[in-house]
Structure formats: structure tokens, C-alpha cells
Tab-separated table of C-alpha atoms and ligand atoms in Angstrom:
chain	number	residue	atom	x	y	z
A	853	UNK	CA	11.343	-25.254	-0.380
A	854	UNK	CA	12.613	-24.083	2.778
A	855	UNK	CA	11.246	-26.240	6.114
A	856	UNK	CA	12.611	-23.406	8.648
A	857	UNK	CA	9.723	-21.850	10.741
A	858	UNK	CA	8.174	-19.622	8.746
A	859	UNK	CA	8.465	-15.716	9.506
A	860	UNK	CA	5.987	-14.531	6.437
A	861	UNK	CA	2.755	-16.068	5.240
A	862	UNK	CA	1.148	-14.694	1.963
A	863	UNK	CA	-2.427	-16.086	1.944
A	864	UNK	CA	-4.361	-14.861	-1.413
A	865	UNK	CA	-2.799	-11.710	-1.469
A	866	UNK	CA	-4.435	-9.215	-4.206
A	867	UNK	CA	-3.624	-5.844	-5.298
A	868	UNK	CA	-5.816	-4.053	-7.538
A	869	UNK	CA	-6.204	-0.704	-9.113
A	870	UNK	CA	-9.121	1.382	-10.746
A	871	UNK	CA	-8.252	1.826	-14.019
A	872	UNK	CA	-10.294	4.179	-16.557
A	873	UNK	CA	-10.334	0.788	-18.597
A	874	UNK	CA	-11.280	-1.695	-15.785
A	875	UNK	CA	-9.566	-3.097	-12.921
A	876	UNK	CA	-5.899	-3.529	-13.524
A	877	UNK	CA	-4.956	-6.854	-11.679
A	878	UNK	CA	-1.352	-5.955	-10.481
A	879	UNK	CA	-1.101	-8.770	-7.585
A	880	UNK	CA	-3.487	-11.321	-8.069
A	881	UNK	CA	-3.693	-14.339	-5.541
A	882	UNK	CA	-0.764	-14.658	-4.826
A	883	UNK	CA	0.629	-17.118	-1.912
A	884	UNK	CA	3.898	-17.963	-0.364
A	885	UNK	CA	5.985	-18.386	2.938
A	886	UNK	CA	9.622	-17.123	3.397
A	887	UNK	CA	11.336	-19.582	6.746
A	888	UNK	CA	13.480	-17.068	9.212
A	889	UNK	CA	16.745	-15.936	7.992
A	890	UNK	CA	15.793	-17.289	4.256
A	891	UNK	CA	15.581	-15.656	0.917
A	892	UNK	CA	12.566	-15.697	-1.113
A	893	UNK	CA	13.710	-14.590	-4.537
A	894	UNK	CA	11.071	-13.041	-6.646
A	895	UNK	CA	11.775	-12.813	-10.675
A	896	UNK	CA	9.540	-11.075	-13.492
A	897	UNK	CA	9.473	-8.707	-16.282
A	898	UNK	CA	8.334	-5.516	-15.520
A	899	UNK	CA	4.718	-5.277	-14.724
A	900	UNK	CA	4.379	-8.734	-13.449
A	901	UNK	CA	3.570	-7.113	-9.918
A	902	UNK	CA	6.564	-8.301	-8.055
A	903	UNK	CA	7.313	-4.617	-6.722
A	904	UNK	CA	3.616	-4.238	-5.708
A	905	UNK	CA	3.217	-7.497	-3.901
A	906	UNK	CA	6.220	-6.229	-1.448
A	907	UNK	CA	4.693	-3.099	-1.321
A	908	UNK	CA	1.672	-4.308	-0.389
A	909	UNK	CA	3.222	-7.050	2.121
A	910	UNK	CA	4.392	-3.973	4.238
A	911	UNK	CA	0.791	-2.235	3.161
A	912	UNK	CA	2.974	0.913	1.898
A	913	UNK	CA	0.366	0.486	-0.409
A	914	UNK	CA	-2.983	-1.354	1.308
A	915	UNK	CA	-4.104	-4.587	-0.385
A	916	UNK	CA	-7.066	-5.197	-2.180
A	917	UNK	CA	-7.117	-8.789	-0.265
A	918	UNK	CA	-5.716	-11.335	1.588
A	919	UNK	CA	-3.729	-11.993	4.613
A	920	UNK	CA	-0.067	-11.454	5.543
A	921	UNK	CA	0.473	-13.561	8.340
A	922	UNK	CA	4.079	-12.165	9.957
A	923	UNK	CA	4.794	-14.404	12.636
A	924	UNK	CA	1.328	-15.358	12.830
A	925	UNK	CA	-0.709	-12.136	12.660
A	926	UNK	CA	-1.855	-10.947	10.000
A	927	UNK	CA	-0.467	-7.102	8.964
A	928	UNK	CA	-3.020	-6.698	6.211
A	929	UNK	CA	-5.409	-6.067	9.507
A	930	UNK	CA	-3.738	-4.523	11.646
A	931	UNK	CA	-4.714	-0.908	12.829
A	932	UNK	CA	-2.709	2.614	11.966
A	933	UNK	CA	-0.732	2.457	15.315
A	934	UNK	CA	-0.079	-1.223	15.573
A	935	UNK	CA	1.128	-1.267	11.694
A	936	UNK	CA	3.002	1.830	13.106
A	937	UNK	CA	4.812	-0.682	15.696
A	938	UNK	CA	4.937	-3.405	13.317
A	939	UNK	CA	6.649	-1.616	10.745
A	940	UNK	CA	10.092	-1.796	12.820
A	941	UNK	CA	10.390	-5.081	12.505
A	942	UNK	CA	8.884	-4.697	8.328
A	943	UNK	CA	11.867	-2.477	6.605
A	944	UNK	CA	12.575	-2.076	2.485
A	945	UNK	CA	15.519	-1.107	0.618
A	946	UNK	CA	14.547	0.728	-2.670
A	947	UNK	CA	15.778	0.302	-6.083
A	948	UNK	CA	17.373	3.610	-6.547
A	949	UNK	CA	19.219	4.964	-3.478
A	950	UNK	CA	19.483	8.127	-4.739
A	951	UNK	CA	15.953	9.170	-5.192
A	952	UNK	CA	14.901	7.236	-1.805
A	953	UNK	CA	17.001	9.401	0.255
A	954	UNK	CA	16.137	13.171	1.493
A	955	UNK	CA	19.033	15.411	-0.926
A	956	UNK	CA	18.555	17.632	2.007
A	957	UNK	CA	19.550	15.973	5.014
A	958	UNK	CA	22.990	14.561	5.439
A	959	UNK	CA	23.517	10.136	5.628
A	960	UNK	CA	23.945	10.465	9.561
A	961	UNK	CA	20.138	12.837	9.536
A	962	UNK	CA	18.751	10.130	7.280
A	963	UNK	CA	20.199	6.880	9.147
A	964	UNK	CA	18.945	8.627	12.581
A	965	UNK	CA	15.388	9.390	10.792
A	966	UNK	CA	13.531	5.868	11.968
A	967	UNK	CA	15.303	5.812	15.517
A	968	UNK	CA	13.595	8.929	16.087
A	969	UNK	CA	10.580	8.246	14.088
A	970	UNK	CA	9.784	4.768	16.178
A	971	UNK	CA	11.218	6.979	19.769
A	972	UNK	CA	14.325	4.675	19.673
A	973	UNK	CA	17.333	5.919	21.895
A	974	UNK	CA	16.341	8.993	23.186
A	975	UNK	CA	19.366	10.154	24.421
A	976	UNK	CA	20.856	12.163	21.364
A	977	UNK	CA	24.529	11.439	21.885
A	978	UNK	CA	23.808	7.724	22.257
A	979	UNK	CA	21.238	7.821	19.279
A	980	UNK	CA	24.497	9.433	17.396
A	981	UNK	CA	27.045	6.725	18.660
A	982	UNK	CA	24.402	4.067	17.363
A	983	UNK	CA	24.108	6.080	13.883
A	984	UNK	CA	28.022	5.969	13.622
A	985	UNK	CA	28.265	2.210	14.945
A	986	UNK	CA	25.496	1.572	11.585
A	987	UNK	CA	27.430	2.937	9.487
A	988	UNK	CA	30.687	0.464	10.688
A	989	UNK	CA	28.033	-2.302	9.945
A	990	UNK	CA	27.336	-1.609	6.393
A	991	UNK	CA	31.060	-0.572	5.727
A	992	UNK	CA	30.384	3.207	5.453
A	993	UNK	CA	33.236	5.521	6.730
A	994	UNK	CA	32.847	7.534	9.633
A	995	UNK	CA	34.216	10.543	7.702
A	996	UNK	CA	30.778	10.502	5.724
A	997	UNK	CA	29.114	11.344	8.648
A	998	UNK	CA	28.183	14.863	7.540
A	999	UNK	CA	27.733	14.474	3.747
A	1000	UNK	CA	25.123	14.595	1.586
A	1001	UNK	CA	23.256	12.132	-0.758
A	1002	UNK	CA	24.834	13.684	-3.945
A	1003	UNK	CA	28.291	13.559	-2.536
A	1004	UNK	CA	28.163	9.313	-2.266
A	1005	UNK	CA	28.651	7.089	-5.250
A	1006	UNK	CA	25.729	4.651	-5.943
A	1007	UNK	CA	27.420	1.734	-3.385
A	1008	UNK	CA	27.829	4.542	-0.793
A	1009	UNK	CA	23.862	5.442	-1.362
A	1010	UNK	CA	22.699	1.842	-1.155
A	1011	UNK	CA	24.770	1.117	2.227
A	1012	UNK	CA	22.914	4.373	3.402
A	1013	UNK	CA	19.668	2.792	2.820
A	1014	UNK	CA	20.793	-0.543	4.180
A	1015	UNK	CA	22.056	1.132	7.563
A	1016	UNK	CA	18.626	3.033	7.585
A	1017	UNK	CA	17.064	-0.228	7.317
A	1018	UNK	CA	18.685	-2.131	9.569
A	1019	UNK	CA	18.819	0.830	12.144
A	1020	UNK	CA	15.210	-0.389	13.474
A	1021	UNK	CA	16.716	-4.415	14.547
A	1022	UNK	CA	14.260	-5.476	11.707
A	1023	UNK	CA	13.711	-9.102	11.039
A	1024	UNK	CA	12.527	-8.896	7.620
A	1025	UNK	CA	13.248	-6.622	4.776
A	1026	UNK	CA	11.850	-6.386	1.558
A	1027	UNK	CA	14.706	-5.516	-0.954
A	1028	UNK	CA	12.920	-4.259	-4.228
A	1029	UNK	CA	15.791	-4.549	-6.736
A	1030	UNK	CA	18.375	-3.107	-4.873
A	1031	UNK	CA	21.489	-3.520	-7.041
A	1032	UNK	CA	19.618	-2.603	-9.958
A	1033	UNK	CA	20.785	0.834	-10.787
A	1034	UNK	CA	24.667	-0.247	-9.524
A	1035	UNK	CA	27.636	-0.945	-11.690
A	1036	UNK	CA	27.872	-4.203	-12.437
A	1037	UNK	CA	31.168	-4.178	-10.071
A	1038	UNK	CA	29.377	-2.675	-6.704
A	1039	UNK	CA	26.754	-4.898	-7.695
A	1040	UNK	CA	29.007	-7.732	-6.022
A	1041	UNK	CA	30.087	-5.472	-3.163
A	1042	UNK	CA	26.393	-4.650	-1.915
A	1043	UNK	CA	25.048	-8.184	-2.431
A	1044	UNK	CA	28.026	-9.932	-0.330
A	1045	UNK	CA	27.159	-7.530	2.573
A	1046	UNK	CA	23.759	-8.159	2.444
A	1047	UNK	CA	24.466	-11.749	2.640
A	1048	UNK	CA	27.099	-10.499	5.804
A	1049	UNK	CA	24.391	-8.825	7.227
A	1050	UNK	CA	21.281	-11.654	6.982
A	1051	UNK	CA	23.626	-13.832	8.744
A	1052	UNK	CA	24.643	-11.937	11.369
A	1053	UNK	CA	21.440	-10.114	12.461
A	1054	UNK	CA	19.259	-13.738	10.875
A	1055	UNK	CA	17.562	-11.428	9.065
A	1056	UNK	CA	14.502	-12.704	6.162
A	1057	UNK	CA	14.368	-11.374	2.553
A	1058	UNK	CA	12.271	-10.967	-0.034
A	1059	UNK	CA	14.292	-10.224	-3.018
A	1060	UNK	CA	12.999	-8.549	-5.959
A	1061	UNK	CA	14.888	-8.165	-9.092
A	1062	UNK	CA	14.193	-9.257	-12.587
A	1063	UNK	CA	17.865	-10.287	-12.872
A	1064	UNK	CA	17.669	-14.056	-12.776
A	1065	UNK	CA	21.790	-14.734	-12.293
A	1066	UNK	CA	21.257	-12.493	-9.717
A	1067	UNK	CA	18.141	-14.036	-8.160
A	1068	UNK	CA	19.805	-17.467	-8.112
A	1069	UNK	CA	23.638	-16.744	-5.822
A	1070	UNK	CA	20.900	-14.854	-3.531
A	1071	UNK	CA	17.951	-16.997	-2.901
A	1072	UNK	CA	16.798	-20.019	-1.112
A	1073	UNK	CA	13.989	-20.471	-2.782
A	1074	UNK	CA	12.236	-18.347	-5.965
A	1075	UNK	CA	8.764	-17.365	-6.840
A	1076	UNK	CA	8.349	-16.317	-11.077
A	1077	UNK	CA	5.729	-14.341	-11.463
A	1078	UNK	CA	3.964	-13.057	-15.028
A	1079	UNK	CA	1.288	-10.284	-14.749
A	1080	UNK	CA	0.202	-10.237	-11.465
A	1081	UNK	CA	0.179	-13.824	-10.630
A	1082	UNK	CA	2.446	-16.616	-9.155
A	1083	UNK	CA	3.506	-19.192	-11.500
A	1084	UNK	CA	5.759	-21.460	-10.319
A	1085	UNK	CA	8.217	-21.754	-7.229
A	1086	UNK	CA	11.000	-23.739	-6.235
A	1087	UNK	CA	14.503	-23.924	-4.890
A	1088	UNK	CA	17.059	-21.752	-6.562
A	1089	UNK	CA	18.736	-25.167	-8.061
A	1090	UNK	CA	15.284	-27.235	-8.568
A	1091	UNK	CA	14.474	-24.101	-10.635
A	1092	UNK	CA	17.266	-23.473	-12.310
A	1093	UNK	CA	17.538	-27.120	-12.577
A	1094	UNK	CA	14.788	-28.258	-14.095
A	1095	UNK	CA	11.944	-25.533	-14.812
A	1096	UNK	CA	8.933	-26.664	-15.283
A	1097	UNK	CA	6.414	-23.561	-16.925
A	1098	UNK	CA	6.921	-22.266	-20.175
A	1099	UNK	CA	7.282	-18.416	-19.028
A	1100	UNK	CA	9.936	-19.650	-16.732
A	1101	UNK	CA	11.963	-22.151	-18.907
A	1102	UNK	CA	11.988	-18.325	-21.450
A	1103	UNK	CA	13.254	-16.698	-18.847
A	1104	UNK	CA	16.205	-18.763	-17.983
A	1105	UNK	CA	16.908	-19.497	-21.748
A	1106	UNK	CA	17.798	-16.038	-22.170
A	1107	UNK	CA	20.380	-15.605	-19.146
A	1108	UNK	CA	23.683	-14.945	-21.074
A	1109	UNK	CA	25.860	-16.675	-18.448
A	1110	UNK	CA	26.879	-20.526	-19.992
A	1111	UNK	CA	27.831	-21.632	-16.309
A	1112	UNK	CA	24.831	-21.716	-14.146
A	1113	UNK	CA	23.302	-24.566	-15.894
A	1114	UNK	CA	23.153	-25.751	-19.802
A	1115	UNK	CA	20.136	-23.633	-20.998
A	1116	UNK	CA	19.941	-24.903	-24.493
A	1117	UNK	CA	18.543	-23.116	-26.904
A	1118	UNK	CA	16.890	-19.194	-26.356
A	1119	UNK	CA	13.257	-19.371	-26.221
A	1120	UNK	CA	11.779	-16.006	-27.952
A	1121	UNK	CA	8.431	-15.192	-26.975
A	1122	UNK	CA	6.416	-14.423	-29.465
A	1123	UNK	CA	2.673	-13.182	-29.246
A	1124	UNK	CA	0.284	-11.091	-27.241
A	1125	UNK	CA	0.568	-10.001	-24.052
A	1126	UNK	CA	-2.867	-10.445	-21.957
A	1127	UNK	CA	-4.289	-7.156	-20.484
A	1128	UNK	CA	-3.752	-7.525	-16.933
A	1129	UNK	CA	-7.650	-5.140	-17.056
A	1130	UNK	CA	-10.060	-7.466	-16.176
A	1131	UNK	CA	-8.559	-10.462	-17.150
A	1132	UNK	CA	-10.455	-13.210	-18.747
A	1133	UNK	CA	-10.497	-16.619	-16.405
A	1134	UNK	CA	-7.603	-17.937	-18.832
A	1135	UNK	CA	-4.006	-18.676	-18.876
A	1136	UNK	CA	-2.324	-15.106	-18.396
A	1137	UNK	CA	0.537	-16.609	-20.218
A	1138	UNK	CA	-2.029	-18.228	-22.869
A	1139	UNK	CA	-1.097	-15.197	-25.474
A	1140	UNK	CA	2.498	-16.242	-25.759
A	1141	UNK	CA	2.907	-19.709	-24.672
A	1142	UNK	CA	4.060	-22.314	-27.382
A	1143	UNK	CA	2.547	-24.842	-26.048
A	1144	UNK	CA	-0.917	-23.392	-25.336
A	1145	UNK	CA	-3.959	-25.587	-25.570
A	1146	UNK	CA	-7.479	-24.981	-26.038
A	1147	UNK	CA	-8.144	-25.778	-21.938
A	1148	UNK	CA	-5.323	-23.024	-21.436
A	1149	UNK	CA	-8.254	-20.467	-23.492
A	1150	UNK	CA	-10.917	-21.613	-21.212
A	1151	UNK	CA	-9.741	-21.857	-17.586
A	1152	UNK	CA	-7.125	-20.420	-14.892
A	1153	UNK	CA	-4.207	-23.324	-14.306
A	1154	UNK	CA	-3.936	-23.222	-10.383
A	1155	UNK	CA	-0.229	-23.336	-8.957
A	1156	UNK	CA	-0.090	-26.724	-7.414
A	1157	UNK	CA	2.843	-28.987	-6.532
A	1158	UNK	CA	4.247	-30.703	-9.554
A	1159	UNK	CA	7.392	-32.265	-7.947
A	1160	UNK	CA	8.288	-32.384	-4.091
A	1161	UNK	CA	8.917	-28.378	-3.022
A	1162	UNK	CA	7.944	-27.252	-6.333
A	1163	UNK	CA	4.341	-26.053	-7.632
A	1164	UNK	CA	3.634	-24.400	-11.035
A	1165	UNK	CA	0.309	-23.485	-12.718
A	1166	UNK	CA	0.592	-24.657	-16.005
A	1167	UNK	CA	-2.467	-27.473	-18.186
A	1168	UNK	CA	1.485	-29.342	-19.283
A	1169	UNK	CA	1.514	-30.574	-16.066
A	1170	UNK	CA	-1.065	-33.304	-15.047
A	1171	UNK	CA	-1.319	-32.238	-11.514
A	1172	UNK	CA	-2.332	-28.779	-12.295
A	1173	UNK	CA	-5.245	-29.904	-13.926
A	1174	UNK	CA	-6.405	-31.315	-10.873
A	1175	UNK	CA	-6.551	-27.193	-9.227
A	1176	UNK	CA	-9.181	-26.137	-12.149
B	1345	SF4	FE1	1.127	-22.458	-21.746
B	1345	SF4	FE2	-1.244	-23.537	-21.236
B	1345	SF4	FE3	0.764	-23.858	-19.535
B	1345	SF4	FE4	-0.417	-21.495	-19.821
B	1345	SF4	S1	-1.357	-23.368	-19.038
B	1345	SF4	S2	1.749	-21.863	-19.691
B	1345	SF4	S3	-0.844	-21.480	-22.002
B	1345	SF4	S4	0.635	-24.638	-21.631
């Protein structure tokens, strides 16, 4: 695990929603630091509440719980006009560029939008020269100055929401699968000038994807998560390395790429999933684990540190038996 000074603190952080059915735990718990200029890598199927935990980190949707310590204080408190303030230095690139950017205003209008927004460089023309100096940064010609969203291919769209990101001086972004809906071949493109760009400006991610290859050339360190809670985290390599929860050692059996480490044979998971509605004080993973035990049925494994700089919450490992 990183031991930089650390920008982010998660403390307990919980996101829940009303549900006709119950209370749908979508972030439950969770904890974790990121150190300045690293990469926190977060990996999960769908659902696991990856993409609501950095929501909820830059309270773009409010938690249910918790603190988010960001340098110290904590954002989950602070009020409207000091989130307002806060939120400079906070940014996100989305998933798909194309439906996070305005089809009506050109990539110039839209990279301009925060300046103005946060009363940045009021002086137009030098508000305009920054815009066009952004778009240098993230590789965007200047002759795209005037044109529209549907005019750029998906790499063009993504730098567009990279420059509009970085057009605040952020220090931390939260990038919620941003290569996602790319071609395999831009995928490259987008992720090596991200990696420019976080060490030039020292910028801090959090990285969301459920593309593990991915996760692993992009991340110092990686949180797995499965429905809503944390449940292990490591170092890319101890990770990759050696995995120590079930869920996790699944995930990785399935990556199709032979060179990252010998995964042995694919685990298929088999079983229920848990209802993330008012879960039951049990092993989330309990439905489809293998190696599930009657203790797994009849209490919550806490995440606790298994090996040095990496914690998991799984009964298989004796330390996490001393969290119940
Ligand atoms: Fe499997 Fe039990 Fe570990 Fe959960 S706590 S992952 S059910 S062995």
C-alpha cells in the first residue's frame, strides 16, 4: 500500500437507497486512503457500488454515512458553498463522453463551462487562450475549437472531458470507467495521457473500471469490491500476485491475458447472488463462495490485514476472524 501522504481518507463510507423492497445497500462501510499523485484502482462487477462510492466521495450523490477526509476535512460535511469551492479541486471523468457532454455547445463552450462556473479568468480572451492551451494538454487540435460533440470520435470526446476536468487545477479526479466505451485501440491512447497528465500536474486517481488488465498497468494500489462492500486491497502486483479472497482469486482467473501472471485454472462462480436489500449480517459473497463455511452463514468477515499492505475480509484467513 502506498506510504505517500495521503490526499483522500474514506472512513465508513455508506450509501444507501430506499427501495420499495428495503434498503438497497449500494456502498456499505467502506474505507480506504489514496497517497498524492497515486492511483487507487477500484474493480467489481456491476452493482458492486464502485461507481456510487466515487459518486458519493464528491457527494454528487450525498452519503448515507461516513467521512471523506480530503486533505484532512471531511467533504461529506461540508456546507453547499464550501462543497461549491471544494469541488475545484474534486473533478470526474465519466464513462461515456458522449452523453456527459452538452450536444449543444461546442468542446471550447464545454471546456470553458467550469472556469466560468467557479469565476476563473474573467477576462474572456484570456479565459479563451487558457481553453485553447487545454486542449494542447490533452492532445486535442486547435482546429476543433468550434465543433460539436457529435463531430469527435470517442478519443476526441474523452480528451474533451479530460481538458474539462483538468481546466479547474484539480488535485484529484475520480475517473469512473473512462475507457470503457473506447475501442480497444484509443483505449491505449487515453490511458497513456492520463498517466502524462497525473505526472505532470501530480494529480490523485480513483480509477473505476471492472476491467482488471486494465486496473493493474494503471494502479498503485486496488480495492475489489462485491455488492457494496470492500473486500480486499492491495498493491497492483501483491494482488495480482497472490490474491487472497475467493471473489477476487474468480476475478483474476477469468482475465484472458496469459502474461500478467499464471492464473491457473478459471474459477466459475456458481450460486446465488445475496440481495444487496437488507442484507443479512453474513458473508455477501457466502451465496457463491466454494469455500463457504457455516461461520461465513452467521457473521460479517471484517477486512483486516492478512499480509503486510494487504487486508481482505474473508473466515479462510485466520486474522479476519479476529474483526468478527
Ligand atoms: Fe467464502 Fe466464507 Fe470467505 Fe466469504 S468468508 S469469501 S463465504 S470463505
Amino acid at each position: 500500500m502506498s506510504n505517500s501522504e495521503n490526499l483522500l481518507e474514506v472512513v465508513g463510507l455508506k450509501k444507501y437507497f430506499k427501495t420499495p423492497k428495503g434498503m438497497l445497500h449500494a456502498v456499505d462501510d467502506v474505507s480506504f486512503t489514496i497517497g498524492k499523485g497515486k492511483t487507487l484502482g477500484v474493480v467489481g462487477e456491476s452493482g458492486c457500488g464502485k461507481s456510487t462510492t466515487g459518486r458519493a466521495i464528491l457527494r454528487l450523490l450525498e452519503p448515507t454515512g461516513g467521512k471523506v477526509l480530503f486533505e484532512g476535512e471531511d467533504v461529506a460535511r461540508l456546507n453547499t458553498n464550501a462543497l461549491r469551492k471544494k469541488r475545484k479541486e474534486m473533478q470526474i471523468i465519466f464513462q461515456d463522453p458522449f452523453s456527459s457532454l452538452n450536444p449543444r455547445k461546442t468542446i471550447s463552450q464545454t471546456i470553458e463551462e467550469p472556469l466560468v462556473l467557479h469565476g476563473m479568468i474573467p477576462d474572456k480572451k484570456k479565459r479563451q487562450q487558457r481553453v485553447a492551451e487545454l486542449m494542447d494538454t490533452v492532445g486535442l487540435a486547435r482546429r476543433l475549437y468550434n465543433t460539436y460533440p457529435h463531430e469527435l470520435d470517442g478519443g476526441r470526446r474523452q480528451r474533451v472531458g479530460i481538458a474539462r476536468a483538468l481546466a479547474v487545477d484539480p488535485k484529484f479526479i475520480v475517473c469512473d470507467e473512462p475507457v470503457s466505451a473506447l475501442d480497444v485501440s484509443i483505449q491505449a491512447q487515453i490511458l497513456n495521457l492520463m498517466k502524462n497528465l497525473q505526472k505532470e500536474f501530480g494529480l490523485t486517481y480513483l480509477f473505476i473500471t471492472h476491467d482488471l488488465s486494465v486496473v493493474y498497468h494503471f494502479s498503485d494500489d486496488i480495492a475489489v469490491m462485491y455488492l457494496g462492500k470492500l473486500i480486499e486491497k492491495a498493491s497492483a502486483d501483491d494482488l495480482f500476485a497472490a490474491p487472497k479472497h475467493p471473489y477476487t482469486k474468480a476475478l483474476l482467473s477469468a482475465i484472458p491475458v496469459p502474461s500478467l501472471h499464471d492464473r491457473g485454472e478459471r474459477i466459475i462462480m456458481k450460486g446465488e447472488i445475496t440481495s444487496p436489500i437488507n442484507p443479512k449480517p453474513a458473508c455477501r459473497f457466502e451465496g457463491r463462495c466454494p469455500s463457504a463455511m457455516d461461520c461465513c452463514r452467521a457473521a460479517e468477515p471484517k477486512l483486516v490485514e492478512v499480509a503486510p499492505g494487504h487486508a481482505t475480509a474473508c473466515f479462510l484467513h485466520s486474522d479476519a476472524r479476529q474483526g468478527e
